[in-house]
Short mmCIF file of C-alpha atoms and ligand atoms in Angstrom, two decimals:
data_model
loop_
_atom_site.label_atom_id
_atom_site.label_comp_id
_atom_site.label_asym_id
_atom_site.label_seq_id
_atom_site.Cartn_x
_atom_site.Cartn_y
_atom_site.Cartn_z
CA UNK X 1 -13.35 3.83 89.52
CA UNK X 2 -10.09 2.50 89.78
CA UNK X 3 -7.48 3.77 87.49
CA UNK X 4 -4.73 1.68 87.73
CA UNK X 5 -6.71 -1.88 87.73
CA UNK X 6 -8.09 -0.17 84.29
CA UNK X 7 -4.65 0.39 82.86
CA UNK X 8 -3.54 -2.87 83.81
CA UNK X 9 -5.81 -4.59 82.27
CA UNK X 10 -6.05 -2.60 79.27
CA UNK X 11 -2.29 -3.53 78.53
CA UNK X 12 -2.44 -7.20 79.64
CA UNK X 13 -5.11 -6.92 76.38
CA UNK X 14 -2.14 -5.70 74.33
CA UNK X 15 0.91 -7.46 75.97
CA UNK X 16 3.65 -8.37 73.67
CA UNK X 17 2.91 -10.73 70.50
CA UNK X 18 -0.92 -11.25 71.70
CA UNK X 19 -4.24 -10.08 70.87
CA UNK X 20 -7.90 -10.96 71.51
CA UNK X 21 -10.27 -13.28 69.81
CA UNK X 22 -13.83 -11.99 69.34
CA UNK X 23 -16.22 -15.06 69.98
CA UNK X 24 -19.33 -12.40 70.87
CA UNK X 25 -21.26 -13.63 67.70
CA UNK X 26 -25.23 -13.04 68.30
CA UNK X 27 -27.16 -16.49 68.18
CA UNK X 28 -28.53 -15.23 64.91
CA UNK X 29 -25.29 -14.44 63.82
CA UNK X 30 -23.35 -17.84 64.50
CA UNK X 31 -26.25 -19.59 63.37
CA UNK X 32 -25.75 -18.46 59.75
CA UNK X 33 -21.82 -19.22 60.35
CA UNK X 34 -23.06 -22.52 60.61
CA UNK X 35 -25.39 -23.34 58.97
CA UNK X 36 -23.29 -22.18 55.50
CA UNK X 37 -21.07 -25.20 56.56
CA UNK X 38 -24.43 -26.76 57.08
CA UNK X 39 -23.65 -27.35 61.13
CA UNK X 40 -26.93 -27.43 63.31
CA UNK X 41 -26.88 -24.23 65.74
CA UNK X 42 -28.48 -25.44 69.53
CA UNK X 43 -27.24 -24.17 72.68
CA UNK X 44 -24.65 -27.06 73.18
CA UNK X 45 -23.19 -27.47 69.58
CA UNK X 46 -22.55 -23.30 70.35
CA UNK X 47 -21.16 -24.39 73.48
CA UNK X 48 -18.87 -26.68 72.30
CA UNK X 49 -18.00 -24.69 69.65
CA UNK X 50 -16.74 -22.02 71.88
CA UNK X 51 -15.47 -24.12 74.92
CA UNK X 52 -13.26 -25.37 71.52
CA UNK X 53 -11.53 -22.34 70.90
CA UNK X 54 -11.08 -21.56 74.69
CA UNK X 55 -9.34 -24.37 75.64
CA UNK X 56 -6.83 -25.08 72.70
CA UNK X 57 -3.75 -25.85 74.11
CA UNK X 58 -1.15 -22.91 74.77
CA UNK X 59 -3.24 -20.42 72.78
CA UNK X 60 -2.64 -18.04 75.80
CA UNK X 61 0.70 -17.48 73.90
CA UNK X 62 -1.02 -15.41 71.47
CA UNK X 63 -4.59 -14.76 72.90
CA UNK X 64 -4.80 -12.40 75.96
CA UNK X 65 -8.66 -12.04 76.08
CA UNK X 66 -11.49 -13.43 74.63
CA UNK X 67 -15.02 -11.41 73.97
CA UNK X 68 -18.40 -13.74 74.88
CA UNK X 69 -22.07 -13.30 73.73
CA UNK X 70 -24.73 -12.96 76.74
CA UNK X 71 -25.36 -17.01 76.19
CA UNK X 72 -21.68 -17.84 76.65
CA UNK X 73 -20.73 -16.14 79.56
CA UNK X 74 -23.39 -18.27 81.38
CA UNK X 75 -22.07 -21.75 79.96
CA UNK X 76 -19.54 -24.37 81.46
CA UNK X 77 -17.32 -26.57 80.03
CA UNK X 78 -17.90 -30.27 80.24
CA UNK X 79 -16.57 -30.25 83.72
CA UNK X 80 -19.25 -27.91 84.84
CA UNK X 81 -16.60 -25.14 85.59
CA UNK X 82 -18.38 -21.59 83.83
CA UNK X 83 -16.44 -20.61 80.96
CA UNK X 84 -15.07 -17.27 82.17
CA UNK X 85 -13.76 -19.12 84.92
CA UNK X 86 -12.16 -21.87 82.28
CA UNK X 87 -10.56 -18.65 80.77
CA UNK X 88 -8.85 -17.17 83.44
CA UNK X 89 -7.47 -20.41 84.93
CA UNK X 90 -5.98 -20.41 81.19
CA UNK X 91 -4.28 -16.73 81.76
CA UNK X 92 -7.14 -15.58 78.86
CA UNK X 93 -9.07 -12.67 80.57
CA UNK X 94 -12.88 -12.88 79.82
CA UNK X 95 -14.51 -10.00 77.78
CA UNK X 96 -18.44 -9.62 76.93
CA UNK X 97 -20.11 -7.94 74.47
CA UNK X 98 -22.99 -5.47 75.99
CA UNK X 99 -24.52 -3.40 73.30
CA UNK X 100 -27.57 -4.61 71.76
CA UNK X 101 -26.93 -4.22 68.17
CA UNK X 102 -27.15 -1.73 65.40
CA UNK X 103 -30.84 -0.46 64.69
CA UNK X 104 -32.58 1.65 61.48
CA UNK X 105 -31.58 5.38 62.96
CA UNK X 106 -35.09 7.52 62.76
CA UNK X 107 -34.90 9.82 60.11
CA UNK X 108 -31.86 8.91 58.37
CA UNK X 109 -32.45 5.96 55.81
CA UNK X 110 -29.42 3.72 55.37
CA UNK X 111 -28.38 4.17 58.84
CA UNK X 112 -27.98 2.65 61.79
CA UNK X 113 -27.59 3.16 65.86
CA UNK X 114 -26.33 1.29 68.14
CA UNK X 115 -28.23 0.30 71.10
CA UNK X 116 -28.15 -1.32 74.94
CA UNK X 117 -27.63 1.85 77.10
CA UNK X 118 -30.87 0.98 79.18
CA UNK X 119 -29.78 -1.27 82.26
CA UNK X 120 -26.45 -1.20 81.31
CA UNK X 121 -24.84 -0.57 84.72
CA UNK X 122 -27.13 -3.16 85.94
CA UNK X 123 -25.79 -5.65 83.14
CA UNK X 124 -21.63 -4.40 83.85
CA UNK X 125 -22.50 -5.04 87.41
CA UNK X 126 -23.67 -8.83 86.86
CA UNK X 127 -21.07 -9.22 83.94
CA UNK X 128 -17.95 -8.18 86.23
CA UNK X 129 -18.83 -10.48 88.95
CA UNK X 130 -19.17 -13.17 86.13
CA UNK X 131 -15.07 -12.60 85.80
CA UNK X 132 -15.60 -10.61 83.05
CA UNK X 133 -13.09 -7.31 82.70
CA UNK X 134 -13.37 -5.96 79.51
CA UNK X 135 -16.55 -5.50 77.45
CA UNK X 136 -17.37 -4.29 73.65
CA UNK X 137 -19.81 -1.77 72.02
CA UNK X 138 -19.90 -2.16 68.20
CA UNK X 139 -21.22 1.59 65.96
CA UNK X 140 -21.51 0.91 62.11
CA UNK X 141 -20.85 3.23 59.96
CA UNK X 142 -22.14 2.70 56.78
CA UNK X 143 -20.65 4.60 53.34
CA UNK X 144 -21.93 5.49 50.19
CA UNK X 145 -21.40 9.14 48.07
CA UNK X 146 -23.46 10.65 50.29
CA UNK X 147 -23.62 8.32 54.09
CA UNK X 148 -22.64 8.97 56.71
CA UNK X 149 -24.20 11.87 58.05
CA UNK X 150 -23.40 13.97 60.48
CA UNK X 151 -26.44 12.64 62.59
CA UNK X 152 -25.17 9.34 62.40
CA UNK X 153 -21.75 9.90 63.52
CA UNK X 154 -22.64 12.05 66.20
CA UNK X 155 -25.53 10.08 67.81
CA UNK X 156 -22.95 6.91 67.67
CA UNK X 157 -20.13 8.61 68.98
CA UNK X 158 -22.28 10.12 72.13
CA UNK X 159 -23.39 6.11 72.94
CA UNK X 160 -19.95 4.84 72.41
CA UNK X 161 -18.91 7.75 75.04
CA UNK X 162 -21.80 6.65 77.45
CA UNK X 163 -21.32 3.41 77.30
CA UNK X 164 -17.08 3.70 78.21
CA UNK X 165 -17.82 6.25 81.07
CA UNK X 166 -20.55 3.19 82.45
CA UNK X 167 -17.78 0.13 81.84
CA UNK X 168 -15.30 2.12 83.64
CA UNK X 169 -17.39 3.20 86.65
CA UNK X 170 -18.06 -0.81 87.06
CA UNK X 171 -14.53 -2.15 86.45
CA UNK X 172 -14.85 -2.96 83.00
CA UNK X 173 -12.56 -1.80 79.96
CA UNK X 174 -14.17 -0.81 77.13
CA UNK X 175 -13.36 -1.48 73.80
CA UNK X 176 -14.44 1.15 71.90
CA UNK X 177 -15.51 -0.07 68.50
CA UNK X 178 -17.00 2.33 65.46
CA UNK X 179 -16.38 0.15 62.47
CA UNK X 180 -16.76 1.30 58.50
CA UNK X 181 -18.39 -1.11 56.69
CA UNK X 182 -15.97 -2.13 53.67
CA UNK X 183 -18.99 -2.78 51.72
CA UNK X 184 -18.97 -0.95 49.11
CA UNK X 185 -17.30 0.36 45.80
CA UNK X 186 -15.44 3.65 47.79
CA UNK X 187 -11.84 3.99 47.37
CA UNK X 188 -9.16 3.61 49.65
CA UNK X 189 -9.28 7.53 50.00
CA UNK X 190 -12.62 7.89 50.38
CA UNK X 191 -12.22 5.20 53.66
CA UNK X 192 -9.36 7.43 55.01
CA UNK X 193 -11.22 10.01 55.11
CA UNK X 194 -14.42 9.01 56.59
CA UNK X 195 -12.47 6.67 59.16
CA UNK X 196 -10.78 9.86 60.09
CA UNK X 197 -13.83 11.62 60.44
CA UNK X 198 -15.53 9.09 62.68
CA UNK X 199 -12.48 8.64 64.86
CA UNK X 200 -11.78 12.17 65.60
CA UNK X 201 -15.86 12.58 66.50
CA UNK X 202 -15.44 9.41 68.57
CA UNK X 203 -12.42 11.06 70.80
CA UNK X 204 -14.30 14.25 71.14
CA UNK X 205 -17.76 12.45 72.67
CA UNK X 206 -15.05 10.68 74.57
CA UNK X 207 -13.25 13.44 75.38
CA UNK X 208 -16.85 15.39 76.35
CA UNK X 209 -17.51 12.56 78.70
CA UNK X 210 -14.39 12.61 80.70
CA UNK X 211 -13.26 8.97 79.57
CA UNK X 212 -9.71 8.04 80.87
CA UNK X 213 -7.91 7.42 78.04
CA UNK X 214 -5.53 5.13 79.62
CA UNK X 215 -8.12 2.41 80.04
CA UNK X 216 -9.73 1.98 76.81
CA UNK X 217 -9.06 -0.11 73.74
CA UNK X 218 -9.75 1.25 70.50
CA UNK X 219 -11.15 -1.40 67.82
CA UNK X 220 -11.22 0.79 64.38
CA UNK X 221 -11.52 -0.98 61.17
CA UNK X 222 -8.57 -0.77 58.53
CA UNK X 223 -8.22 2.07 55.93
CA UNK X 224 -8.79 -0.60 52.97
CA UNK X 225 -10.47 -0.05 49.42
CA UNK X 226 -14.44 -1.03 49.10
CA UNK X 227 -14.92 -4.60 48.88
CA UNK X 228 -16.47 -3.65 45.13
CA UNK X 229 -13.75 -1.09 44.35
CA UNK X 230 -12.40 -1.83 40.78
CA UNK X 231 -9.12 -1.37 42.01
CA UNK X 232 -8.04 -2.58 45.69
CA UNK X 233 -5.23 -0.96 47.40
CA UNK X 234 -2.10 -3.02 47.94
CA UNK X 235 -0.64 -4.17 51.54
CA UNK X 236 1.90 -1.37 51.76
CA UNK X 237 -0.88 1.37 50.52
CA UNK X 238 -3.59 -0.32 53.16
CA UNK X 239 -0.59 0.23 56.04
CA UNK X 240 0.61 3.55 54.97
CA UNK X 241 -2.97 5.07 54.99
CA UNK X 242 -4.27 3.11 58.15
CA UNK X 243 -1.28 4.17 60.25
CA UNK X 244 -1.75 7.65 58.52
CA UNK X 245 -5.09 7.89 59.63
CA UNK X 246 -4.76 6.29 63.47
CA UNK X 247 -1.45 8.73 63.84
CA UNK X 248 -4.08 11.73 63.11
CA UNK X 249 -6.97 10.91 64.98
CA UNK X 250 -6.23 8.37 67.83
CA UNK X 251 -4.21 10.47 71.60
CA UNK X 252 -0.91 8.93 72.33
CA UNK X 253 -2.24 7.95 76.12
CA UNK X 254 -4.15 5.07 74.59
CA UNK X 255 -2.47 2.20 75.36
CA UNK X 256 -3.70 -0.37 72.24
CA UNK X 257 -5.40 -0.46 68.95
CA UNK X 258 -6.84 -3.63 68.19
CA UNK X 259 -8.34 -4.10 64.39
CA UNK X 260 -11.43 -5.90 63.23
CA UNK X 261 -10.87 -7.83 60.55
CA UNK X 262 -14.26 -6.31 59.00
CA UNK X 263 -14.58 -9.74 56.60
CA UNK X 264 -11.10 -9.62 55.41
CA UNK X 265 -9.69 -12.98 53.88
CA UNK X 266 -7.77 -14.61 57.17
CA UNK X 267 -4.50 -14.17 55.23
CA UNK X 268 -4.87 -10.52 54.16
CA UNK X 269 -5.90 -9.39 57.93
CA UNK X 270 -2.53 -10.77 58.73
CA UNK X 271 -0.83 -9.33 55.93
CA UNK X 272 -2.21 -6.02 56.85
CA UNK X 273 -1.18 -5.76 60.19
CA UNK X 274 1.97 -6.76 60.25
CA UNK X 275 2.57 -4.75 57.69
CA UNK X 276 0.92 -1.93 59.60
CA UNK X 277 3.49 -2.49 62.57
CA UNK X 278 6.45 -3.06 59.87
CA UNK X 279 6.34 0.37 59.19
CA UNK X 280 9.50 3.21 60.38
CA UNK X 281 6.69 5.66 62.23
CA UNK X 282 6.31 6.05 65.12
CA UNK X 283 3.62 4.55 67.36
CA UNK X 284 2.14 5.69 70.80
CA UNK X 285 -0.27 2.46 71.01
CA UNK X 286 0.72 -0.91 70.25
CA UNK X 287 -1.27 -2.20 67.79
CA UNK X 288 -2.56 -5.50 67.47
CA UNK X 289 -6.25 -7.72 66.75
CA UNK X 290 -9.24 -8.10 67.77
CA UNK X 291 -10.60 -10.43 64.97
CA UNK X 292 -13.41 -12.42 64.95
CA UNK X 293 -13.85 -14.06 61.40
CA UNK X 294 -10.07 -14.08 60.61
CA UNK X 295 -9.57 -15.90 63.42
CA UNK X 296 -12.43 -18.88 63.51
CA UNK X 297 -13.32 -19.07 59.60
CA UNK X 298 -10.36 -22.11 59.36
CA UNK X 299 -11.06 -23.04 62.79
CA UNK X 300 -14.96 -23.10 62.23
CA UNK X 301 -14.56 -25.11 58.98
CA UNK X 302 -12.09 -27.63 60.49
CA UNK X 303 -14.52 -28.42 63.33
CA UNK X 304 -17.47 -28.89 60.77
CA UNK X 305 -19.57 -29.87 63.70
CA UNK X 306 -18.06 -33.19 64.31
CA UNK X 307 -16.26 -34.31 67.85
CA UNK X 308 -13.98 -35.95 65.97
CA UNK X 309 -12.33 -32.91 64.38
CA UNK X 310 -12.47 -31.19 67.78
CA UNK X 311 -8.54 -31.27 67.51
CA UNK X 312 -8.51 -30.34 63.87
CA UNK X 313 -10.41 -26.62 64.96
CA UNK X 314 -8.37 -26.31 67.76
CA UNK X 315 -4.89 -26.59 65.54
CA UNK X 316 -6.61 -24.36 62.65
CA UNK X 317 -7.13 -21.68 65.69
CA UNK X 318 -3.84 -22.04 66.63
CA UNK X 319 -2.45 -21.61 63.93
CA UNK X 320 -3.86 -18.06 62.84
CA UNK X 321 -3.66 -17.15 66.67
CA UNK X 322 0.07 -17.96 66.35
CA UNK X 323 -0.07 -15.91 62.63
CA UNK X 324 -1.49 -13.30 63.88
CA UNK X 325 0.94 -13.01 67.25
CA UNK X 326 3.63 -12.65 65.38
CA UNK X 327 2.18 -9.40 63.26
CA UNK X 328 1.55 -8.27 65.97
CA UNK X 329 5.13 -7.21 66.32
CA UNK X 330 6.17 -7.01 62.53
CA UNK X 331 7.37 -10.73 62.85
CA UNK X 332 5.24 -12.65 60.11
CA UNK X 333 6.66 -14.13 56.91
CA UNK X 334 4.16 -16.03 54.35
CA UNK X 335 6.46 -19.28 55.65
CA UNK X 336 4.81 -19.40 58.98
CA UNK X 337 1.24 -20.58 56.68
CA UNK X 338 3.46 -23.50 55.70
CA UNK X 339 3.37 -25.20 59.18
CA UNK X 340 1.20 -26.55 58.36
CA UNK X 341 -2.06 -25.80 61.05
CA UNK X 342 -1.75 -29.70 61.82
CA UNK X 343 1.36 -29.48 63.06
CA UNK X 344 1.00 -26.11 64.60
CA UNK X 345 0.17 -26.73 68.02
CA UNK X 346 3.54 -28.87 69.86
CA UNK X 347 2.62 -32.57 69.58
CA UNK X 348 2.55 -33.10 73.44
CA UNK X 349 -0.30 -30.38 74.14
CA UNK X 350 -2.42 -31.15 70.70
CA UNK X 351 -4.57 -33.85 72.86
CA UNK X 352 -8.65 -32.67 73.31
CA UNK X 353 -9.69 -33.26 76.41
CA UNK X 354 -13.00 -34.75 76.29
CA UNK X 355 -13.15 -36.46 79.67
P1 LIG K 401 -14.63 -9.50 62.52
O1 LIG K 401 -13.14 -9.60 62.77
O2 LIG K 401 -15.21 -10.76 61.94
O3 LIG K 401 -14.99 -8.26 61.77
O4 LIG K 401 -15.30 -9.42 63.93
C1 LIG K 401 -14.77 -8.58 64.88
C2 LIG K 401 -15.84 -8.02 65.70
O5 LIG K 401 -15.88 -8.23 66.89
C3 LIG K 401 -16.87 -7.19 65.06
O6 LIG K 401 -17.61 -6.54 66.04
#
């Protein structure tokens, strides 16, 4: 294992004003993306889809990584150059998603696991000689009056810890992702204090399993109210109680925290964050995105499917990429959303290539 490639890598992921873009969708998962905008889901409308986002002009300002899905990590762009290779020649470093998704956990109804352990050093192997140099593991946690259980937490937390010591035996940097679900009608408080509980579990399986701190990326989900709480916390009580919570629970030597957006409005996940870094605390980790749906839902309807709006997703991805950049470092006012997405991306790049 190499320590210093690890560290390096783990802050290019968090370099000033940028985040990632999560693009790891399942084919089950993009398929009902698309299909509620009533796009047709086949192997190259995916791939186009994707190879869209990738290559949008001078998104590298804002976008330092990108995580795949299995299927896209083995695609090329028109050109027939493989997509992690299109990334990297853009300065974007290729991530994949390895786990194997949440399953019913025995004996606890309501629950889940995460799978994807089995082969995995096999798969990290293959993956890193793909280009890839990052990877993601996704636990849900899921909340009601009387969920999670110990059990839960505890059986997630030891995978997420044996799937980080794997990634960085093989190269990789993992992002370490336990996300709480906002479904729900829990309070703010309520998500405080179950986020705190899961992160400080997650450190200590890490912690157990002799993970170097220094080259991971945590990928927590806000502290935010239910999404069927009566009343929803505002954007200075969703900052003061996430940063509350990470200050608590998350070691200084971690170099970045990058959020879901957990199926946030595009807007709000903005809001939130740079709100989150507005505040006069102190911060060990910079702390920036990791979104998937905040990031493509404008970009994803703008496309609609059609080659001829190929330019239209690209600005609309841009645009929040840009957005986002910029809360990244406590830098976004609401004036930014009035450029306008069309004229977001500078006139002389916003060309798609389709040569
Ligand atoms: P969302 O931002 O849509 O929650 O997706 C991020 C992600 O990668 C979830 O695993």
């Amino acid at each position: 294992m190499n320590h210093g490639s690890l560290e390096a890598t783990a802050k290019s992921l968090v370099a000033e004003g940028k985040g990632i873009l999560a693009a790891d969708e399942t084919v089950g998962t993009i398929t009902k993306r698309f299909e509620s905008l009533n796009i047709r889901s086949t192997e190259e409308s995916r791939r186009t889809y994707r190879e869209m986002l990738f290559t949008t002009p001078d998104v590298s300002e804002f976008i330092s990584g990108v995580i795949m899905y299995d299927e896209t990590i083995r695609q090329k762009d028109t050109q027939g150059t493989p997509l992690p290779d299109v990334c990297s020649r853009l300065g974007i470093i290729p991530g994949i998603k390895v786990d194997t998704g949440a399953k019913d956990l025995a004996g606890s109804p309501g629950e889940k696991v995460t799978e994807g352990l089995d082969r995995l050093r096999d798969r990290l192997s293959e993956y890193y000689k793909m280009g890839a140099r990052f990877s993601k593991w996704r636990a849900v946690i899921q909340m009601t009056d009387s969920l999670p259980t110990q059990t839960c937490l505890s059986v997630n937390s030891h995978a997420l810890g044996r799937y980080a010591a794997l990634c960085q035996e093989q190269g990789l940097v993992p992002i370490v992702e336990p996300e709480v679900l906002m479904d729900g009608p829990h309070t703010i408080g309520r998500c405080q204090e179950i986020t705190g509980q899961v992160l400080q579990m997650v450190f200590n399986a890490l912690y157990d399993q002799r993970i170097f701190l220094e080259g991971i990326l945590l990928k927590p989900n806000m502290v935010i109210s239910g999404k069927e709480c009566s009343k929803q916390a505002s954007v200075q009580e969703v900052a003061q109680a996430t940063l509350q919570c990470l200050r608590r629970h998350v070691p200084a030597a971690v170099p970045g925290i990058v959020f879901l957006s957990g199926g946030q409005d595009d807007r709000l996940a903005t809001e939130h964050l740079n709100a989150i870094n507005s505040l006069p605390l102190p911060k060990p980790w910079k702390i920036s995105f990791s979104y998937g749906r905040a990031l493509q839902d404008a970009a994803l309807e703008g496309w609609h499917g059609k080659n001829e709006n190929l330019r239209d997703g690209q600005q609309a991805f841009y645009h929040r990429a840009r957005c986002n950049g910029a809360a990244t470092m406590g830098k976004y006012t609401e004036g930014m959303e009035e450029d306008r997405a069309r004229k977001a991306i500078p006139a002389h790049r916003a060309e798609w290539h389709d040569d």
